[in-house]
Short mmCIF file of C-alpha atoms in Angstrom, two decimals:
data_model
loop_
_atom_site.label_atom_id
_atom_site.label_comp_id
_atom_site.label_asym_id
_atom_site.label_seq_id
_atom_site.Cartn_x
_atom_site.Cartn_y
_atom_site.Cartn_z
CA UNK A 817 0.00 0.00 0.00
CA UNK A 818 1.35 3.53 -1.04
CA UNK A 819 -0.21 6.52 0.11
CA UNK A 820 0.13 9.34 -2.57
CA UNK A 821 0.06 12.76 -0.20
CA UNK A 822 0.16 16.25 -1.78
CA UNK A 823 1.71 18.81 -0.60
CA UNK A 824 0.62 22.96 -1.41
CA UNK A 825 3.26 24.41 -3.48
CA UNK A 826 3.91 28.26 -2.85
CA UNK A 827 3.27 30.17 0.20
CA UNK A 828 2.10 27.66 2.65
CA UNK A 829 4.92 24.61 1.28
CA UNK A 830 7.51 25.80 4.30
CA UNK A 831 5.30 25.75 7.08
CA UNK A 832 3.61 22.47 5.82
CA UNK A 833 7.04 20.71 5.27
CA UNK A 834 7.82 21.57 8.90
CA UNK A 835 5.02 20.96 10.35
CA UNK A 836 5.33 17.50 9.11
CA UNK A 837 9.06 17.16 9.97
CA UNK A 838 7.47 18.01 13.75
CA UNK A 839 5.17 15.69 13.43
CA UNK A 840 7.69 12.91 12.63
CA UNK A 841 7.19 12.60 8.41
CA UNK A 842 10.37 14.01 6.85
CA UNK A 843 9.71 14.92 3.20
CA UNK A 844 12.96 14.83 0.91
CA UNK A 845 12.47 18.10 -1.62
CA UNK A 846 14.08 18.52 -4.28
CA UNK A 847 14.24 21.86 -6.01
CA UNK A 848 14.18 20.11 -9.85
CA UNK A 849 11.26 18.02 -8.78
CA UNK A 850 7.70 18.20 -8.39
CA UNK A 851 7.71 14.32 -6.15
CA UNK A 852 9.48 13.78 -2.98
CA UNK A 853 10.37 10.93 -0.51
CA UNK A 854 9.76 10.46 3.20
CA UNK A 855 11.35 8.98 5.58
CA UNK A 856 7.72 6.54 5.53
CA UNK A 857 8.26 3.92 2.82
CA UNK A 858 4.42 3.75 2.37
CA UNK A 859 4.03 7.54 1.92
CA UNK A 860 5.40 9.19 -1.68
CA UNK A 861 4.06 13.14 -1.96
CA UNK A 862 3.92 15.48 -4.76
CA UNK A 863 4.21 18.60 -4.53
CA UNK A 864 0.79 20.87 -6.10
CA UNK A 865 -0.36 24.44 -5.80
CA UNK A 866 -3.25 24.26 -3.50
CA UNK A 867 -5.39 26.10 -5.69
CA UNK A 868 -5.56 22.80 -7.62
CA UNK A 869 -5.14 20.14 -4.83
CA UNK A 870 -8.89 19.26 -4.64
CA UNK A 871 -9.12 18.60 -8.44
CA UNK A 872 -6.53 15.83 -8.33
CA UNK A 873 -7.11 14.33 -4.99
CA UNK A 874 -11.56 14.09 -6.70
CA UNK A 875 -9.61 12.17 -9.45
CA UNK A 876 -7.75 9.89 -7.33
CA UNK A 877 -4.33 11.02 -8.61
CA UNK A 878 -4.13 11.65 -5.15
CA UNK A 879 -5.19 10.02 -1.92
CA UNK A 880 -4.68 12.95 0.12
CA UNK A 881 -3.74 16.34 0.07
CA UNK A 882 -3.21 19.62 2.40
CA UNK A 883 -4.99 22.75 1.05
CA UNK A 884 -6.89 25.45 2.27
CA UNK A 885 -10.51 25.81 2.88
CA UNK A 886 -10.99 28.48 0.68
CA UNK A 887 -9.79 26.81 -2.46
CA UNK A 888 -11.77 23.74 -1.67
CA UNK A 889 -14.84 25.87 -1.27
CA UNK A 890 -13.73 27.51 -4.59
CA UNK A 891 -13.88 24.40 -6.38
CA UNK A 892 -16.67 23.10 -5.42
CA UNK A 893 -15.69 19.60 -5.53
CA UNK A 894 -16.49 16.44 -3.94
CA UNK A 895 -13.66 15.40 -1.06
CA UNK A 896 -13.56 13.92 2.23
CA UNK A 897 -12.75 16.70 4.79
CA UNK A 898 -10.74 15.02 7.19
CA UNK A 899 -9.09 17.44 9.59
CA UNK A 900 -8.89 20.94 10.17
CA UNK A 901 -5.42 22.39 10.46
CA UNK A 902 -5.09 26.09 11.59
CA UNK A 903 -1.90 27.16 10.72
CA UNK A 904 -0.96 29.67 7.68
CA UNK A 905 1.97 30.88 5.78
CA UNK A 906 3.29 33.75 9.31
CA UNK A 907 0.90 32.42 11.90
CA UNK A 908 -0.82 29.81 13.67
CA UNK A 909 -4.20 31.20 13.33
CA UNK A 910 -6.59 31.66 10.27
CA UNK A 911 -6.73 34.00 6.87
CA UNK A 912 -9.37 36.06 5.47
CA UNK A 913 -10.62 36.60 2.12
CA UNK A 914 -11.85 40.39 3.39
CA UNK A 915 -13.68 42.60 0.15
CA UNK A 916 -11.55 45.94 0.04
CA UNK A 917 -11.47 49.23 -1.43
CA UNK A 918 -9.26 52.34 -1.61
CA UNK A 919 -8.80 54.40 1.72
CA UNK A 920 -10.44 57.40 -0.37
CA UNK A 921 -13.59 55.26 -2.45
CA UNK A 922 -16.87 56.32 -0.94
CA UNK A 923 -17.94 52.66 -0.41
CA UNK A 924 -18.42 51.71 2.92
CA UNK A 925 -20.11 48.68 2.78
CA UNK A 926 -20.84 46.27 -0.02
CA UNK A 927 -24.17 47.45 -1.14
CA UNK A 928 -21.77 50.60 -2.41
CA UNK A 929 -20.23 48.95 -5.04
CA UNK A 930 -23.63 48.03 -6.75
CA UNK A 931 -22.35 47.81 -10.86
CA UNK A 932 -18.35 48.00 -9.98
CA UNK A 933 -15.84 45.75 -11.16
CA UNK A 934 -14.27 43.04 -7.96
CA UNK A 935 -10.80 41.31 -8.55
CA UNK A 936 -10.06 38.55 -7.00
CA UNK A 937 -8.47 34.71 -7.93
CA UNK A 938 -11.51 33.40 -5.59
CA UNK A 939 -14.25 34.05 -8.12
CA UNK A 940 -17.05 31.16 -7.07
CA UNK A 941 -16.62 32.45 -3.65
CA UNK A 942 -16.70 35.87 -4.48
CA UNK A 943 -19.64 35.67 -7.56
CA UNK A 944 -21.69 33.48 -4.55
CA UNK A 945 -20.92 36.73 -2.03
CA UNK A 946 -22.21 39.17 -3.96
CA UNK A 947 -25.32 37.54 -5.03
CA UNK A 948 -26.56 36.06 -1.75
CA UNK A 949 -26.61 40.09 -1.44
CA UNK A 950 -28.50 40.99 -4.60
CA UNK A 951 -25.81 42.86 -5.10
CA UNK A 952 -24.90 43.47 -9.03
CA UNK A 953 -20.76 43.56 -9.77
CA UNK A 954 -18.62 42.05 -12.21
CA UNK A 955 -16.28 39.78 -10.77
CA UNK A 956 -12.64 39.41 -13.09
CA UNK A 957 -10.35 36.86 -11.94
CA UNK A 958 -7.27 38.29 -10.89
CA UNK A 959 -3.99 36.41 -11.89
CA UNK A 960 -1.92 38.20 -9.03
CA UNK A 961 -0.61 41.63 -7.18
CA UNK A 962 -4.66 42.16 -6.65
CA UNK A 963 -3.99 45.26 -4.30
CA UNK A 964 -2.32 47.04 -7.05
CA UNK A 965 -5.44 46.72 -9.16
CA UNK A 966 -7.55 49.44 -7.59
CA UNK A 967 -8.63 52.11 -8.72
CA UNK A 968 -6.98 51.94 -11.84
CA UNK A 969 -8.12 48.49 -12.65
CA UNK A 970 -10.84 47.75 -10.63
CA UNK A 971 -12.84 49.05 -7.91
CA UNK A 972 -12.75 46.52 -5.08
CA UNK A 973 -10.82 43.49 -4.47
CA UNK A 974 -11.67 40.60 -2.26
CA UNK A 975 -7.86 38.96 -1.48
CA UNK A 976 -6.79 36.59 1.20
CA UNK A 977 -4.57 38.28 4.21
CA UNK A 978 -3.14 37.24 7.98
CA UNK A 979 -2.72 40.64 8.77
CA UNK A 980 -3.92 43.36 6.61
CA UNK A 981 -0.17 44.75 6.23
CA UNK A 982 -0.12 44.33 2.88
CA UNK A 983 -3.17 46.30 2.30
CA UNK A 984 -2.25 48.88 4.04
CA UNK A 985 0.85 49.62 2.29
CA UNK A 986 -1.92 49.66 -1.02
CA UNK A 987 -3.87 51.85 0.80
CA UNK A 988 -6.67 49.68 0.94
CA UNK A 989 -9.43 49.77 3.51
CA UNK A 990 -11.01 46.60 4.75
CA UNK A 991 -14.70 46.63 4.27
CA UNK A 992 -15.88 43.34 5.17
CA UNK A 993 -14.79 39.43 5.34
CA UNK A 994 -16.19 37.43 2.59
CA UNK A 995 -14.62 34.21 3.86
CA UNK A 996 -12.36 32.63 7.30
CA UNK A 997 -10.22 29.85 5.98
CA UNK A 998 -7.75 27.16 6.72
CA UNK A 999 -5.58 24.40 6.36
CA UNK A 1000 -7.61 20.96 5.69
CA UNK A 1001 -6.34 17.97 5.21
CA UNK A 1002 -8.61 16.25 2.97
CA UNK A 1003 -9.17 12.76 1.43
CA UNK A 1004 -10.24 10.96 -2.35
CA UNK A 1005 -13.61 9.21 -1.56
CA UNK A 1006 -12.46 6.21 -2.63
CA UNK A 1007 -9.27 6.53 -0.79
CA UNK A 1008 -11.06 6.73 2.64
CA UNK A 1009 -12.80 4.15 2.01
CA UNK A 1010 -9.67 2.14 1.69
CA UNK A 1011 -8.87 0.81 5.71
CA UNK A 1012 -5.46 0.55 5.14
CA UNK A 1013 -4.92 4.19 3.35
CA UNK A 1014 -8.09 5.34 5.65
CA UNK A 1015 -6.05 4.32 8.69
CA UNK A 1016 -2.37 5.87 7.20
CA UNK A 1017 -4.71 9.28 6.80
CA UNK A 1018 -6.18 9.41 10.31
CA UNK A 1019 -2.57 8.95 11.80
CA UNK A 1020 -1.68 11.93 10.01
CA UNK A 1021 -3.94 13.92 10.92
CA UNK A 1022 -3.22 12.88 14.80
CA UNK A 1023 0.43 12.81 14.06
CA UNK A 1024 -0.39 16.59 12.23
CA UNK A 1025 -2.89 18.05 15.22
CA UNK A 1026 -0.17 17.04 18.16
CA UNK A 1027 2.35 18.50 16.51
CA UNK A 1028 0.85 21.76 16.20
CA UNK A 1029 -0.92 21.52 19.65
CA UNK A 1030 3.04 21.05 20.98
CA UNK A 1031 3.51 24.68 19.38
CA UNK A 1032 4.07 26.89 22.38
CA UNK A 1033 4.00 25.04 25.10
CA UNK A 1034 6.68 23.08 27.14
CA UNK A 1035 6.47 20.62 30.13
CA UNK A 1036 7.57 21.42 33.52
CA UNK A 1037 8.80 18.86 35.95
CA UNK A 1038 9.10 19.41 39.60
CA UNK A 1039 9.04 18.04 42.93
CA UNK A 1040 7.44 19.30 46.31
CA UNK A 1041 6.27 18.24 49.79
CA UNK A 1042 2.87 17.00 50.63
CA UNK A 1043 2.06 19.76 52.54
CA UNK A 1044 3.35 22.43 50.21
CA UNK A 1045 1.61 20.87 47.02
CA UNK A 1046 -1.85 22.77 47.46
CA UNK A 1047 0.23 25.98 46.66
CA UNK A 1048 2.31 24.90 43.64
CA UNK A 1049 -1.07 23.45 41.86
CA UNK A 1050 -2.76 26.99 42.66
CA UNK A 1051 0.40 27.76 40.81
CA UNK A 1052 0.05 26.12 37.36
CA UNK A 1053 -1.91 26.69 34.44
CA UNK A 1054 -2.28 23.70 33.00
CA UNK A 1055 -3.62 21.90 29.47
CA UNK A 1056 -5.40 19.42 32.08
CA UNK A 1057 -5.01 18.56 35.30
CA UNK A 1058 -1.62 18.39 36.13
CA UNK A 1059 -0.22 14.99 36.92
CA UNK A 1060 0.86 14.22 40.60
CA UNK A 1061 2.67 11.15 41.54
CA UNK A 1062 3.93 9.46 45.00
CA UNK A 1063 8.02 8.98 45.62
CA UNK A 1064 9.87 6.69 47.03
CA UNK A 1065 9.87 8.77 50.27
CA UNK A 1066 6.04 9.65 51.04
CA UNK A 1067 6.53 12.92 52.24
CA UNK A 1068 7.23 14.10 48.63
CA UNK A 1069 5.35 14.17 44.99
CA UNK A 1070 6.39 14.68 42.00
CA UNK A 1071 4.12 17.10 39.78
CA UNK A 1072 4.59 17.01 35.77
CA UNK A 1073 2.12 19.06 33.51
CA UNK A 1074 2.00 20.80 30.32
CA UNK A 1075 1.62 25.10 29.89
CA UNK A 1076 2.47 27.90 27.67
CA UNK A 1077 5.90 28.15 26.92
CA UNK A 1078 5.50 32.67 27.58
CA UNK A 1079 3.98 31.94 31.10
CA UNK A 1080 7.74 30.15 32.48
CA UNK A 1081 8.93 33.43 32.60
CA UNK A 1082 6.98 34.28 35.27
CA UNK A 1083 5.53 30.70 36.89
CA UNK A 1084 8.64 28.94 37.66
CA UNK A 1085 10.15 31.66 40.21
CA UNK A 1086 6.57 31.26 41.99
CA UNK A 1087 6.84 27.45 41.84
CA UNK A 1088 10.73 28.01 43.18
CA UNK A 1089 8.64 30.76 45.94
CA UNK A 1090 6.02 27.85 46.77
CA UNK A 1091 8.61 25.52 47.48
CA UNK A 1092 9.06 23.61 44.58
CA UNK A 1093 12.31 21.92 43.48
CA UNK A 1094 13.98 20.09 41.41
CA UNK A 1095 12.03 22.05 38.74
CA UNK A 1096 13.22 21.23 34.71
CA UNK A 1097 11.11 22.65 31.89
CA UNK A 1098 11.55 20.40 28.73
CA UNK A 1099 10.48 20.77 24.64
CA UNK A 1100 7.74 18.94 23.39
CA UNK A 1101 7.56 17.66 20.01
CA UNK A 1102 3.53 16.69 20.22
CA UNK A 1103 0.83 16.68 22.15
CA UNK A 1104 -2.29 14.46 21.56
CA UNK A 1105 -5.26 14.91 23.33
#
C-alpha cells in the first residue's frame, strides 16, 4: 500500500514541510522536482499548488492532500474533509478573504459597489458573495498583485490576508470578510474508504494536530512536599489537570504538567517561591489529546 500525499506548493509549502518534519514525516524536496520521498516507505508526496489540490485528490491522482478551505470551497468539488489544520503561511491562526477598497472610495459597505468591477483569484466564492446580497458587480479573476489593481483596474478586491499589512501599504481599507479559511487535510472518496490508506490518513492527521498543539507550550517537571503541594497546583496553568505522583519517600510528589511556553517566565520563580524543586522545563515535540 502507497499513500500518494500532496503537498501545497507556494506560500504555505515551508510551514507544511515543517510541520510534518514536527510531526515525525520528513519529506525529501528537491528543487528540480515536483515528487518527494519520506522517511515513511508507504508515503510518496507530490508537490501541487493548492489552488488545484482538490481537483486531483476528486480524481484519485491523489489520496490525500493539504490545502486550504478556501480553495476547496472555490472548487466546489467532492472530497472527504478530514481534519482541520489552523496554521498559515506567518501564523498559527486563520486568513481572510476580506472585500476591500481604496482608503479614499466612498464605499463603505458592499451594497456601495452596486455595478463595480471586484478582482479577486476566488471568483465562485466571491460571484456566490455578492449575489446572496442581490448585489450586481462584475467579478474578473485576478492572476496576481490584486492590491495594485484598484482604482486603476478595478474598484474593489476581495484577497486573502493574515494581517492586513499588505493592504495597508496599497492603501486599501477593509470593508468586510467574505470568507475565514484554513488548512484541511482532505481525502479521495475512494481513498477513505480504503482501511489501510483510511487508517495511514487518520494517523496523520493525529500525528499533524499534536504537533501543532506542541507549538508553544513546554512541560515542567518538579518536585514538592505533601504539605506544600496545594500551593504549587494553585500555581500552574495547565492543558489538564496536572499529573501528581507518590516517591519513594512519602513525604514528597512529583508534579509534571504541560503550559504555555510565555507563562515560564513568570511561573517557575513562583513554583521556586512555593517551594518547589527540582524544577526542569523540557520541549515537546507533540501533544495528543
Amino acid at each position: 500500500m502507497k499513500l500518494r500525499l500532496g503537498i501545497p506548493k507556494g506560500s504555505l509549502q515551508e510551514a507544511t514541510l515543517q510541520l510534518l518534519a514536527r510531526a515525525g514525516l520528513q519529506v525529501f524536496v528537491s528543487p528540480r522536482s515536483y515528487f518527494a520521498g519520506t522517511n515513511d516507505a508507504t508515503v510518496e508526496c507530490m508537490l501541487i499548488r493548492a489552488q488545484e489540490m482538490a481537483r486531483y485528490v476528486e480524481h484519485g491522482a491523489l489520496d490525500a492532500g493539504l490545502t486550504g478551505l478556501d480553495w476547496v470551497t472555490e472548487s466546489g468539488l467532492d472530497v472527504v474533509t478530514v481534519a482541520d489544520l489552523i496554521y498559515a503561511k506567518q501564523s498559527r491562526g486563520k486568513v481572510r478573504w476580506v472585500l476591500a477598497v481604496p482608503e479614499d472610495s466612498p464605499a463603505q459597505k458592499p451594497e456601495h459597489l452596486q455595478g463595480a468591477t471586484v478582482a479577486t483569484e476566488l471568483v465562485a466564492v466571491t460571484s456566490r458573495y455578492f449575489q446572496q446580497r442581490g448585489i450586481n458587480v462584475t467579478v474578473e479573476f485576478s492572476w496576481g498583485a490584486t492590491e495594485v489593481k484598484p482604482p486603476t483596474l478595478a474598484d474593489a478586491i476581495v484577497e486573502v490576508t493574515e494581517t492586513g499589512s499588505s493592504l495597508k501599504a496599497n492603501r486599501l481599507r477593509i470593508i468586510e470578510t467574505v470568507l475565514e479559511s484554513n488548512t484541511q487535510i482532505i481525502a479521495n472518496k475512494g481513498a477513505w474508504t480504503d482501511n489501510a490508506k483510511r487508517q495511514k490518513i487518520q494517523n496523520l492527521a493525529l500525528m499533524l494536530r499534536g504537533a501543532m498543539e506542541a507549538q508553544g507550550r513546554v512541560g515542567l517537571m518538579l518536585n514538592v512536599r505533601v504539605e506544600d503541594l496545594p500551593a504549587v497546583l494553585n500555581v500552574l496553568p495547565a492543558l489538564n489537570s496536572p499529573t501528581v505522583s507518590t516517591l519513594s519517600d512519602k513525604a514528597w510528589v512529583a508534579v509534571n504538567t504541560v503550559i504555555e511556553e510565555s507563562l515560564c517566565w513568570d511561573v517557575i520563580p513562583q513554583l521556586k517561591a512555593a517551594n518547589a524543586t527540582g524544577i526542569v522545563e523540557y520541549p515537546l515535540n507533540k501533544v495528543v489529546v
